[in-house]
Short mmCIF file of C-alpha atoms and ligand atoms in Angstrom, two decimals:
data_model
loop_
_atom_site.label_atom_id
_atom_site.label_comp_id
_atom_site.label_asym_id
_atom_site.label_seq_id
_atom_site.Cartn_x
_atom_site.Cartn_y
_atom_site.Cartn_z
CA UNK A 132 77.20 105.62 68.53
CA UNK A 133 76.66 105.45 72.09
CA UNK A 134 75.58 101.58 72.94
CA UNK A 135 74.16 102.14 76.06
CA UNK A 136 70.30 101.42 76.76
CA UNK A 137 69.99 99.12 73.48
CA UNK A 138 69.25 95.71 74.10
CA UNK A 139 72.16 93.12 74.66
CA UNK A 140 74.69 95.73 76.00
CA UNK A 141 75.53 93.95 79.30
CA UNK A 142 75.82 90.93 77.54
CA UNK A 143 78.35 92.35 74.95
CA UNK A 144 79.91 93.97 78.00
CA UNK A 145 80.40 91.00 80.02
CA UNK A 146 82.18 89.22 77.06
CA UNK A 147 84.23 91.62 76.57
CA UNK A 148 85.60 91.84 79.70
CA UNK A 149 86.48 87.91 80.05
CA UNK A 150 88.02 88.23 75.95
CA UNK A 151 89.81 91.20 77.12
CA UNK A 152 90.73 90.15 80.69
CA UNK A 153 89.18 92.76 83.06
CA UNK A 154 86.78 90.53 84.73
CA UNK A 155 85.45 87.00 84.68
CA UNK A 156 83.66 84.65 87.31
CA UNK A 157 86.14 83.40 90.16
CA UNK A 158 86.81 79.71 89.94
CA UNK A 159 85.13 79.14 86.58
CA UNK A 160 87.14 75.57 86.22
CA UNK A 161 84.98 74.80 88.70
CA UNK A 162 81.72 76.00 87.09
CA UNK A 163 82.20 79.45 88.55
CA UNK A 164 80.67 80.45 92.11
CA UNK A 165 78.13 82.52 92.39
CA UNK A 166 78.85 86.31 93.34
CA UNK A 167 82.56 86.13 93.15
CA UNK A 168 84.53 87.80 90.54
CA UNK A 169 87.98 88.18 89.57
CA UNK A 170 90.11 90.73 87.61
CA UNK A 171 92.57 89.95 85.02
CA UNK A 172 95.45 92.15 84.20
CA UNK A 173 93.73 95.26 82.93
CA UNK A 174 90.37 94.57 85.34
CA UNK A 175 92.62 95.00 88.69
CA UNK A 176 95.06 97.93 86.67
CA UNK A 177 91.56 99.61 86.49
CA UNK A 178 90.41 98.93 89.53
CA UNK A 179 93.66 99.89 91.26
CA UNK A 180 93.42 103.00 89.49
CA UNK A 181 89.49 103.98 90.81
CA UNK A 182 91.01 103.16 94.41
CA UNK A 183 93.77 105.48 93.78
CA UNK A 184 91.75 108.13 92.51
CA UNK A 185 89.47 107.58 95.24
CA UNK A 186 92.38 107.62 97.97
CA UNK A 187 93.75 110.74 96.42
CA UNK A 188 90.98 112.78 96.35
CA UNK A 189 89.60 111.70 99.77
CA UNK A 190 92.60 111.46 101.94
CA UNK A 191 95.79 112.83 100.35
CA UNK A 192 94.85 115.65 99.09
CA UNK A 193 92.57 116.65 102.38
CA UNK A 194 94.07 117.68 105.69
CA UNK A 195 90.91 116.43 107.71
CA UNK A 196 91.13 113.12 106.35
CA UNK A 197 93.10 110.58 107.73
CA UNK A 198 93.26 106.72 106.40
CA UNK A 199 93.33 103.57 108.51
CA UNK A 200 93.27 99.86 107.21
CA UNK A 201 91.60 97.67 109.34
CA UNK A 202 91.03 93.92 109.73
CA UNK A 203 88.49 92.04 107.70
CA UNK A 204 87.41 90.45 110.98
CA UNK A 205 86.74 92.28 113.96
CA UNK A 206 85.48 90.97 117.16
CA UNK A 207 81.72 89.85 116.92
CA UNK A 208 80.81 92.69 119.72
CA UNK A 209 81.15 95.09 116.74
CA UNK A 210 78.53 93.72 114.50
CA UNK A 211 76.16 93.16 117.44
CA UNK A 212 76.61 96.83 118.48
CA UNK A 213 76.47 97.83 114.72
CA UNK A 214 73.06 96.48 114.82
CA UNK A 215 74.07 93.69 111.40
CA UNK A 216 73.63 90.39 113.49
CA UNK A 217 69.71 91.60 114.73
CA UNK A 218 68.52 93.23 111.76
CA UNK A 219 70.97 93.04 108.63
CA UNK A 220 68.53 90.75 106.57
CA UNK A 221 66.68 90.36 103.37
CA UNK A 222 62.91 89.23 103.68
CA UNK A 223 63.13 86.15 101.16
CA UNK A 224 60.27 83.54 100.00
CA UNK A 225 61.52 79.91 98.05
CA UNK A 226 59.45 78.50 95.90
CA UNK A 227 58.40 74.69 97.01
CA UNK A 228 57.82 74.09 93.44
CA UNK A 229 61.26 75.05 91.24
CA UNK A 230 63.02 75.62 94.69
CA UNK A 231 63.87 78.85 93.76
CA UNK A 232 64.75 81.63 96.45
CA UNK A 233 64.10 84.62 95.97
CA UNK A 234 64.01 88.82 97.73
CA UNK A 235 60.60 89.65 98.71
CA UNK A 236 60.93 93.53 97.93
CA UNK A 237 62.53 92.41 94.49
CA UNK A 238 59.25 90.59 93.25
CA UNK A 239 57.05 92.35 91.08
CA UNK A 240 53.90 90.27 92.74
CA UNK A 241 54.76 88.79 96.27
CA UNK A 242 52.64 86.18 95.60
CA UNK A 243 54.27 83.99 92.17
CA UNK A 244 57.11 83.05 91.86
CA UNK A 245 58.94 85.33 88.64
CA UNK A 246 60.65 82.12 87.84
CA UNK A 247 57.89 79.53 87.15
CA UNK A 248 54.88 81.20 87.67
CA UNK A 249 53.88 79.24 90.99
CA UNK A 250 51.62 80.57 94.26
CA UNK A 251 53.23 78.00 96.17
CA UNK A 252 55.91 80.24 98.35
CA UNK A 253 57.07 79.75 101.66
CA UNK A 254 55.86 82.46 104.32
CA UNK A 255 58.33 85.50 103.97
CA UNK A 256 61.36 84.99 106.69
CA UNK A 257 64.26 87.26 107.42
CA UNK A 258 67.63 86.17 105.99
CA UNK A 259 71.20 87.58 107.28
CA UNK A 260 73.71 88.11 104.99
CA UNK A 261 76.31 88.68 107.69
CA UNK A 262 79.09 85.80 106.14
CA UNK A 263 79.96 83.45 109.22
CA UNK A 264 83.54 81.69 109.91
CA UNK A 265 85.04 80.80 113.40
CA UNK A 266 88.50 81.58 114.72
CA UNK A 267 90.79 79.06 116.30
CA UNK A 268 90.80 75.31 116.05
CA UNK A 269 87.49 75.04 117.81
CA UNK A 270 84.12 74.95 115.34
CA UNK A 271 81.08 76.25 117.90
CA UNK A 272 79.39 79.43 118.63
CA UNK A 273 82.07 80.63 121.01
CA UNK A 274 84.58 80.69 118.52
CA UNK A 275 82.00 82.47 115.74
CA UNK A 276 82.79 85.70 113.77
CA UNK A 277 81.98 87.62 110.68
CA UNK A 278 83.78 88.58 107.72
CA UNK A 279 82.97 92.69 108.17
CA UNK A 280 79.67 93.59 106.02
CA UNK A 281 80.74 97.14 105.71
CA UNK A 282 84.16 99.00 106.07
CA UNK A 283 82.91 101.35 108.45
CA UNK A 284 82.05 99.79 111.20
CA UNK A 285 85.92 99.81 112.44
CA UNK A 286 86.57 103.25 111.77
CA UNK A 287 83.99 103.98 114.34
CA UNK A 288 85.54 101.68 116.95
CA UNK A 289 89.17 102.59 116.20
CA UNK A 290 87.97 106.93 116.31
CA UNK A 291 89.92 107.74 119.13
CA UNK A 292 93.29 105.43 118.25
CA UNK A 293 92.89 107.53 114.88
CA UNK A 294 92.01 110.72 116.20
CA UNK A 295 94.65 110.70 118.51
CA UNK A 296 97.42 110.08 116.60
CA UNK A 297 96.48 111.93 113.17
CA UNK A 298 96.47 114.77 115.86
CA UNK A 299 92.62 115.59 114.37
CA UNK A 300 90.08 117.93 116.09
CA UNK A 301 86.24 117.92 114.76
CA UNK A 302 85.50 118.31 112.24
CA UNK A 303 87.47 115.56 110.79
CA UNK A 304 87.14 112.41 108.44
CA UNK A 305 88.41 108.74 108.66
CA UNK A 306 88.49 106.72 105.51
CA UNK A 307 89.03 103.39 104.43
CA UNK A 308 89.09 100.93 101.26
CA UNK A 309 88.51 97.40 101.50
CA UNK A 310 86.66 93.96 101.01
CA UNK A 311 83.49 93.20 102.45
CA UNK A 312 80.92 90.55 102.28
CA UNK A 313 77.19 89.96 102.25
CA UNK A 314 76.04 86.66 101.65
CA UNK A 315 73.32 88.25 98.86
CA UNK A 316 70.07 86.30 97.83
CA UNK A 317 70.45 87.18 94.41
CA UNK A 318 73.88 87.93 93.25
CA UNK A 319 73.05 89.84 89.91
CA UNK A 320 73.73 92.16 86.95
CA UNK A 321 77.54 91.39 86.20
CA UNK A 322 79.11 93.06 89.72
CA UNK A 323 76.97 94.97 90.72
CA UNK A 324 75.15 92.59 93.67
CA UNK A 325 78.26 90.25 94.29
CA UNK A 326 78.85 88.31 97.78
CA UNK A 327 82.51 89.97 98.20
CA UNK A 328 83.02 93.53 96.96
CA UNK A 329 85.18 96.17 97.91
CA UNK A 330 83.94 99.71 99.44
CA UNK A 331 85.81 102.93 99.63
CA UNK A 332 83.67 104.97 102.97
CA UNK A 333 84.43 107.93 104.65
CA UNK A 334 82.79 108.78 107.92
CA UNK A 335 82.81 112.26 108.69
CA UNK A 336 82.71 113.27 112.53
CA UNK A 337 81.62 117.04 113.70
CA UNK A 338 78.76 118.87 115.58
CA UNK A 339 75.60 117.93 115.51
CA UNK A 340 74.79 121.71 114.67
CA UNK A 341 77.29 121.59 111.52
CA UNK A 342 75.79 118.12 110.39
CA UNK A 343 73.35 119.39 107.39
CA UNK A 344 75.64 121.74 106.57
CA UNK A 345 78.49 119.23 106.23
CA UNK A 346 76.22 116.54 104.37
CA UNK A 347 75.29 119.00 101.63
CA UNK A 348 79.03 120.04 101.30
CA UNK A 349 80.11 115.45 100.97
CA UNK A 350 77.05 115.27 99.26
CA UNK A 351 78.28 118.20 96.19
CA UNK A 352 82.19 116.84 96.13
CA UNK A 353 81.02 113.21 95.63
CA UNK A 354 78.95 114.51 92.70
CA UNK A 355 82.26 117.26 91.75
CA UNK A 356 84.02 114.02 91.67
CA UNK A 357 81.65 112.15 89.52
CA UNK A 358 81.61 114.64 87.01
CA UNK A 359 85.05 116.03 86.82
CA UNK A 360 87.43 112.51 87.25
CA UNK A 361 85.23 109.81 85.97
CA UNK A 362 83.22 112.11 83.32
CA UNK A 363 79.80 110.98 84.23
CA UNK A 364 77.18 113.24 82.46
CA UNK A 365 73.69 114.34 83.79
CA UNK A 366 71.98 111.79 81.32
CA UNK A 367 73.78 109.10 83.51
CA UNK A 368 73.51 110.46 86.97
CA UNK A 369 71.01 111.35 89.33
CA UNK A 370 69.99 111.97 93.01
CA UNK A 371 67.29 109.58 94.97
CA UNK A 372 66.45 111.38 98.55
CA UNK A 373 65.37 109.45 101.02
CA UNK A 374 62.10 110.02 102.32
CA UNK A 375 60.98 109.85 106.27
CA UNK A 376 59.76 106.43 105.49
CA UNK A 377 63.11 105.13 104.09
CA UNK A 378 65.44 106.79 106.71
CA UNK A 379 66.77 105.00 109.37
CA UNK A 380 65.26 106.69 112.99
CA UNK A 381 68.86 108.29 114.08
CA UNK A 382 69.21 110.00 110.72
CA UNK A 383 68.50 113.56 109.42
CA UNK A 384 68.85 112.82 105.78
CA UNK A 385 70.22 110.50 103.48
CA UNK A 386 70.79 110.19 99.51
CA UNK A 387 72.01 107.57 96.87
CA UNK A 388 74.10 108.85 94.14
CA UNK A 389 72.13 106.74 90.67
CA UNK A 390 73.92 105.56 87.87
CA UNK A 391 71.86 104.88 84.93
CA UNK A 392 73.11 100.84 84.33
CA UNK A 393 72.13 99.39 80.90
CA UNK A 394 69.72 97.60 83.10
CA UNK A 395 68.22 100.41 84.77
CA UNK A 396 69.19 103.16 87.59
CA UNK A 397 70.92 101.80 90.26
CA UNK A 398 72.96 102.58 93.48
CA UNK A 399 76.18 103.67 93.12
CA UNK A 400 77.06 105.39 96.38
CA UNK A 401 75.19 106.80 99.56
CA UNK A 402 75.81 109.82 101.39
CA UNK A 403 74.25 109.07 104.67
CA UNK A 404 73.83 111.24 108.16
CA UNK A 405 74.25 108.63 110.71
CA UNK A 406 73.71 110.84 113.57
CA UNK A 407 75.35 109.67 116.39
CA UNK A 408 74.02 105.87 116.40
CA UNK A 409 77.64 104.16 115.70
CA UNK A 410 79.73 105.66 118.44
CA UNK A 411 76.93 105.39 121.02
CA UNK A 412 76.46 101.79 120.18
CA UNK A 413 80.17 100.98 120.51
CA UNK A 414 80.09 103.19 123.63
CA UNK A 415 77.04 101.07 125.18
CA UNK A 416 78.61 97.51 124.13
CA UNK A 417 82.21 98.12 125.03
CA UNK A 418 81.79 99.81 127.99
CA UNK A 419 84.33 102.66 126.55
CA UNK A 420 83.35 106.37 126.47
CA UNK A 421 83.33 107.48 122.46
CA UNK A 422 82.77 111.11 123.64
CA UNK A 423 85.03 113.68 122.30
CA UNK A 424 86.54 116.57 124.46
CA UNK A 425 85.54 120.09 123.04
CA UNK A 426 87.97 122.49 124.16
CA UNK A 427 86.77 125.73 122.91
CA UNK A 428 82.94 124.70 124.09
CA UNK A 429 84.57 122.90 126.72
CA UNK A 430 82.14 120.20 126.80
CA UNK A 431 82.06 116.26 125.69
CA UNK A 432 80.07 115.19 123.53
CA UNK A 433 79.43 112.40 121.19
CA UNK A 434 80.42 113.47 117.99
CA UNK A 435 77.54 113.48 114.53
CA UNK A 436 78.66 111.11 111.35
CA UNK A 437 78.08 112.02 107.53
CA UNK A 438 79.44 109.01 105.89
CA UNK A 439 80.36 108.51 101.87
CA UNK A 440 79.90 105.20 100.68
CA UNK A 441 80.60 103.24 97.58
CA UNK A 442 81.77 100.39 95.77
CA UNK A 443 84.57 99.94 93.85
CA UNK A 444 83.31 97.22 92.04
CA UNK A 445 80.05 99.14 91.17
CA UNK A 446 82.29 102.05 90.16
CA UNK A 447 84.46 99.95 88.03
CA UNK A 448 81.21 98.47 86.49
CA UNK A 449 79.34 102.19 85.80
CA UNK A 450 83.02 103.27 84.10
CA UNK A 451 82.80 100.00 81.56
CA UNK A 452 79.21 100.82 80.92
CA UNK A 453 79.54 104.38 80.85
CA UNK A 454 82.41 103.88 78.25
CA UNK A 455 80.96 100.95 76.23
CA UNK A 456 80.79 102.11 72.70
CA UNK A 457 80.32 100.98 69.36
CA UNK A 458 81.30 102.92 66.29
CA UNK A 459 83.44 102.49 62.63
CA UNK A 460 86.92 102.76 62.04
CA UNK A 461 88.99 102.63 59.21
CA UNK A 462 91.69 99.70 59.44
CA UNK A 463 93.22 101.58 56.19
CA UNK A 464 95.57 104.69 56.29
CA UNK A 465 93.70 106.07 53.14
CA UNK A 466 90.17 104.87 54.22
CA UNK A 467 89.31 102.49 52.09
CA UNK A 468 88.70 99.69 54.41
CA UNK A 469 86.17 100.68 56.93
CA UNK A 470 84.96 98.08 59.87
CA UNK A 471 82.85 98.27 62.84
CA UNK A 472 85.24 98.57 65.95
CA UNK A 473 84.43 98.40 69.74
CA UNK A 474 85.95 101.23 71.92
CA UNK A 475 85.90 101.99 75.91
CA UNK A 476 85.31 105.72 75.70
CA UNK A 477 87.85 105.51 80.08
CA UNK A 478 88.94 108.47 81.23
CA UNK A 479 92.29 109.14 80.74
CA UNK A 480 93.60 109.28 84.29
CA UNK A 481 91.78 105.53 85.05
CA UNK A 482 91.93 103.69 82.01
CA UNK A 483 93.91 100.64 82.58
CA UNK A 484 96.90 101.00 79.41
CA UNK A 485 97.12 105.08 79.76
CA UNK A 486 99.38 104.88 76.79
CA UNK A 487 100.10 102.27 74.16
CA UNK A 488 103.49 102.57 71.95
CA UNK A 489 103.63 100.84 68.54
CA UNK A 490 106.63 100.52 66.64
CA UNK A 491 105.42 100.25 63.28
CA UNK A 492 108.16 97.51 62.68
CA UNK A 493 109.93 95.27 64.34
CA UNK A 494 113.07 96.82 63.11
CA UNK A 495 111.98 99.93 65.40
CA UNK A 496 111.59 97.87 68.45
CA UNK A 497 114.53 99.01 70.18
CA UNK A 498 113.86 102.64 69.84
CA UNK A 499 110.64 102.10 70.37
CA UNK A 500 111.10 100.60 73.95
CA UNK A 501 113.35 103.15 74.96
CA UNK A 502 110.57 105.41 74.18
CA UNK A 503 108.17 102.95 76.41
CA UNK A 504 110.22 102.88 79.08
CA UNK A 505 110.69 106.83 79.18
CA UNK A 506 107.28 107.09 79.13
CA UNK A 507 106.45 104.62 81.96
CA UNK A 508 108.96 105.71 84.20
CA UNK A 509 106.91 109.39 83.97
CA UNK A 510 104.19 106.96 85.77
CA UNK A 511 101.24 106.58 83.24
CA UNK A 512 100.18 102.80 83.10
CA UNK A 513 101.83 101.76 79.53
CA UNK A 514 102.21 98.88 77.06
CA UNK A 515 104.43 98.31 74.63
CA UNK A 516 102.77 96.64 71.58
CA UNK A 517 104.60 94.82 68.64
CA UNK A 518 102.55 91.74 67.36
CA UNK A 519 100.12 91.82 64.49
CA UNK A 520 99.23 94.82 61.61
CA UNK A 521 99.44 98.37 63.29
CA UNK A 522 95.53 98.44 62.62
CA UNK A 523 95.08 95.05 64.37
CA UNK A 524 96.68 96.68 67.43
CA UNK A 525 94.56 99.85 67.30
CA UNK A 526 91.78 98.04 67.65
CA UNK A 527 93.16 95.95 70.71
CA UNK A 528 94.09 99.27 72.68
CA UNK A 529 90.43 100.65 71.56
CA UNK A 530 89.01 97.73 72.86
CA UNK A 531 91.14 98.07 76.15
CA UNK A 532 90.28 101.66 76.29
CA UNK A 533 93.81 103.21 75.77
CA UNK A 534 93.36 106.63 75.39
CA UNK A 535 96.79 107.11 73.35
CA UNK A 536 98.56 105.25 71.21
CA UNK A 537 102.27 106.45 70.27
CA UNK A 538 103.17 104.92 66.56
CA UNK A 539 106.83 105.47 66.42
CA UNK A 540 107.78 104.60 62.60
CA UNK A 541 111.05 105.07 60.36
CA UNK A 542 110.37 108.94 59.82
CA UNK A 543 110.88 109.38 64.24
CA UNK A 544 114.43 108.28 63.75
CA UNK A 545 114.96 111.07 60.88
CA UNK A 546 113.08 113.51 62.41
CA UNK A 547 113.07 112.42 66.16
CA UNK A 548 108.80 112.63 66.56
CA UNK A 549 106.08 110.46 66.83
CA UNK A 550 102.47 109.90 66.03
CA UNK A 551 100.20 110.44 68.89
CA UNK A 552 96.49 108.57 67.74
CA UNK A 553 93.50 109.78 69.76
CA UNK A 554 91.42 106.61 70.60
CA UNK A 555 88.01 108.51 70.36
CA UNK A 556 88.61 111.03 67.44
CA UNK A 557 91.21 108.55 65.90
CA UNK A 558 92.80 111.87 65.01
CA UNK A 559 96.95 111.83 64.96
CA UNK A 560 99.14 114.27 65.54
CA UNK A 561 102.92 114.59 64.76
CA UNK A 562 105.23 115.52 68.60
CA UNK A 563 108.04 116.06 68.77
CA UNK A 564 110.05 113.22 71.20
CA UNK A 565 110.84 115.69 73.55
CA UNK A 566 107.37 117.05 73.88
CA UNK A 567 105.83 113.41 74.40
CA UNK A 568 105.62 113.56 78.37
CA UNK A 569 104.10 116.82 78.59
CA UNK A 570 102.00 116.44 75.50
CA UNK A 571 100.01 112.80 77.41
CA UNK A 572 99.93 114.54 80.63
CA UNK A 573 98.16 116.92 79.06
CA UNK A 574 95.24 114.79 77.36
CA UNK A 575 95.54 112.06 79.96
CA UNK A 576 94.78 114.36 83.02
CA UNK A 577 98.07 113.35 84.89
CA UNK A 578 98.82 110.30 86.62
CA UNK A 579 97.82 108.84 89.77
N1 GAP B 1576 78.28 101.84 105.34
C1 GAP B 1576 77.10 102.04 104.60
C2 GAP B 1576 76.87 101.01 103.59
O1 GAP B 1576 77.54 99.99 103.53
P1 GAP B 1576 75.31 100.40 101.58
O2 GAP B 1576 74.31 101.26 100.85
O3 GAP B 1576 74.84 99.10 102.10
O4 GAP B 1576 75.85 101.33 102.76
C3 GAP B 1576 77.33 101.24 100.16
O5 GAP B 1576 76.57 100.16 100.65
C4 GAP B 1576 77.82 100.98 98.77
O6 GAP B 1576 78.52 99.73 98.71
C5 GAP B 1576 76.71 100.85 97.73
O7 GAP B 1576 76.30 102.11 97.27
C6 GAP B 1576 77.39 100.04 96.65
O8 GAP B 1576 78.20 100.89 95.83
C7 GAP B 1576 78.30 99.12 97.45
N2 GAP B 1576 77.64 97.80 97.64
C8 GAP B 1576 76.76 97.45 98.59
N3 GAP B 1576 76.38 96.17 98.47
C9 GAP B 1576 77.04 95.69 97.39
C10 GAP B 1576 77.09 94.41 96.74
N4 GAP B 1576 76.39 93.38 97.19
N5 GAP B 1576 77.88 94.27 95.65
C11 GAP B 1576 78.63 95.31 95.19
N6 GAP B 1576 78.63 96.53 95.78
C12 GAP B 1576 77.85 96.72 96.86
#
């Protein structure tokens, strides 16, 4: 039984990811702060894993893709070129009466407040979520700066550093994965809004002939990818287009890529034509010509952008929801003890423990772990289990999301196999020792 949609899903999914240790609320000694989150040990193994997934299929395994890393904070030129200090804002309204603050284009009526009912608002007025600190030992304006509000911003002021020395000619990508910050209104819906995410954004540079062309080609392997590595059906994913009104005046065309969230469809990751509005800007403020040479048009020109660009904490959050499930099991080898269990349906190439191995007894624990250790040192993410009843530890890895678990009893020393248990079908299957590796690369999809 498939649990998403039903009432009470985000709140079972939220538990279960502070019982279980992917996520929980950052300093929650403290009472917890609003819009930060942290990941336990299988939260960041899972996360780690999207990034590398990400990173593989983006960069490595692309030849017009390069990779840079770049500073959390850049010089404050960038985000006044970048246009975030003028107009990166929220219109927000508080409420004089329960103080509440709230987004304008998030109310269903403007005019009450949704939390006690009141008329009694403050005018609308422009908020920026650009998050402020100052560099050096002096506190004023002149020492200001900004945590970066979107990865991208220095791949388009480091383009010709990277250009240059990944030896790239248009058309050619630069991608990047990292933190950013936006001091959000309403930090909401488990991760999804948070005040310090991280994004994974590729901007894609080439003629501004080949630019539709190129955003329909991003816009298909961002979906390929959806599909194929994180198994994302139809049912949960869908295309919003943005119309004339909603597109920013130097674009052609921009999309979201939806994910249906147990609390609706929501944003998972844009595919946007930014024309040529970055570079020009960064041309224009730093005085430095962004143009690229074209030596078979032999011209210069400012290159056209099709960026990618999305979360990792949102895509960490549609994987839990997406493999949230709720279904029986039977704790008994024979059957005759049946209970409800909770299982996370993750892909096999993400999921935090790839493979579990249980020696039935502790007397098999030291064959067992040489086993483990085989098995690990073929690179899937493993764990080697040996407290409680074998069906006690099932239902941990189900509830962790391990796709495999390897049961390695007193028969494997006789007859040198194992029991390979299928965490959605429950099914097992007898393999031979010797066949193991090949066997989970198999089902799992590889490793990363
Ligand atoms: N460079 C373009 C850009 O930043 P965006 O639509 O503002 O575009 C891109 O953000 C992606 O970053 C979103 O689709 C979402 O996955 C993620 N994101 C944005 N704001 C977020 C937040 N407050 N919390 C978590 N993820 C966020």
């Amino acid at each position: 039984m498939a649990a998403r949609g039903e009432r009470g899903v985000m709140e079972k999914l939220v538990s279960l990811c502070k019982r279980r240790g992917f996520i929980f609320q950052s300093s929650e000694i403290y009472g917890g702060i609003n819009g930060f989150w942290d990941y336990g040990p299988y939260g960041v193994a899972l996360k780690r894993a999207v990034e590398a997934l990400w990173w593989r299929e983006m960069v490595e395994f692309r030849d017009n893709v390069e990779g840079l890393d770049s500073t959390i904070i850049c010089h404050p030129r960038v985000w006044e070129a970048s246009g975030h200090l003028d107009k990166f804002g929220d219109m927000m309204t508080d409420c004089r009466s329960c103080k509440a603050r709230h987004r304008v284009d998030q109310m269903e009526d403007p005019s009450k407040c949704p939390n006690c009912g009141s008329d009694d608002l403050t005018p609308p007025r422009e908020f920026n979520l650009m998050m402020k600190t100052f560099v050096g030992p002096v506190f004023d304006e002149d020492h200001a700066a900004y945590l970066r509000a979107e990865t991208c911003q220095p791949i388009f002021v480091d383009f010709h550093q990277v250009r240059i020395t990944g030896r790239q000619k248009l058309p050619f990508g630069i991608a990047q994965i990292g933190k950013a910050f936006r001091n959000e209104i309403n930090p909401r819906n488990f991760t999804f809004r948070s005040r310090e995410f991280s994004q994974m954004e590729m901007e894609f540079f080439c003629k501004d002939e080949d630019s539709m062309r190129w955003f329909e080609y991003w816009r298909d392997e961002r979906l390929r990818y959806y599909r194929e590595f994180l198994g994302f059906g139809e049912d949960v994913l869908r295309i919003h287009d943005h119309g004339p009104g909603e597109l920013a005046h130097y674009a052609k065309a921009a999309l979201d890529i939806e994910f249906k969230f147990p609390f609706g469809w929501g944003e998972l990751e844009g595919v946007h034509h930014r024309g040529t509005w970055d570079l020009s800007r960064h041309q224009e403020f730093s005085g430095e010509s962004m143009e690229y040479f074209d030596q078979e048009a032999n011209s210069r020109y400012i290159p056209t952008c099709v960026e990618t660009s999305v979360g990792v904490d949102r895509t960490v959050l549609a994987l839990l929801c997406n493999a949230y499930a709720e279904d029986t099991a039977e704790t008994k080898k024979e059957g005759k003890c049946e209970d409800e269990r909770v299982v996370m349906r993750l892909p096999g190439l993400v999921a935090p423990v790839q493979v579990a191995v249980l020696p039935l007894s502790k007397k098999l624990a030291e064959s067992a772990e040489k086993l483990y250790r085989a098995i690990r040192g073929r690179g899937f993410r493993s764990e080697f289990d040996i407290t409680g009843s074998i069906g006690k530890r099932y239902r941990r890895q189900d509830e962790i999301g391990t796709p495999v678990c390897v049961t390695f009893d007193f028969d494997s020393l006789e007859d040198g196999a194992v029991t390979l248990r299928d965490r959605d079908s429950m099914g097992q299957e007898r393999v031979a020792l010797s066949a193991v590796g090949d066997v989970l690369s198999k089902r799992l999809g590889g490793t990363l």
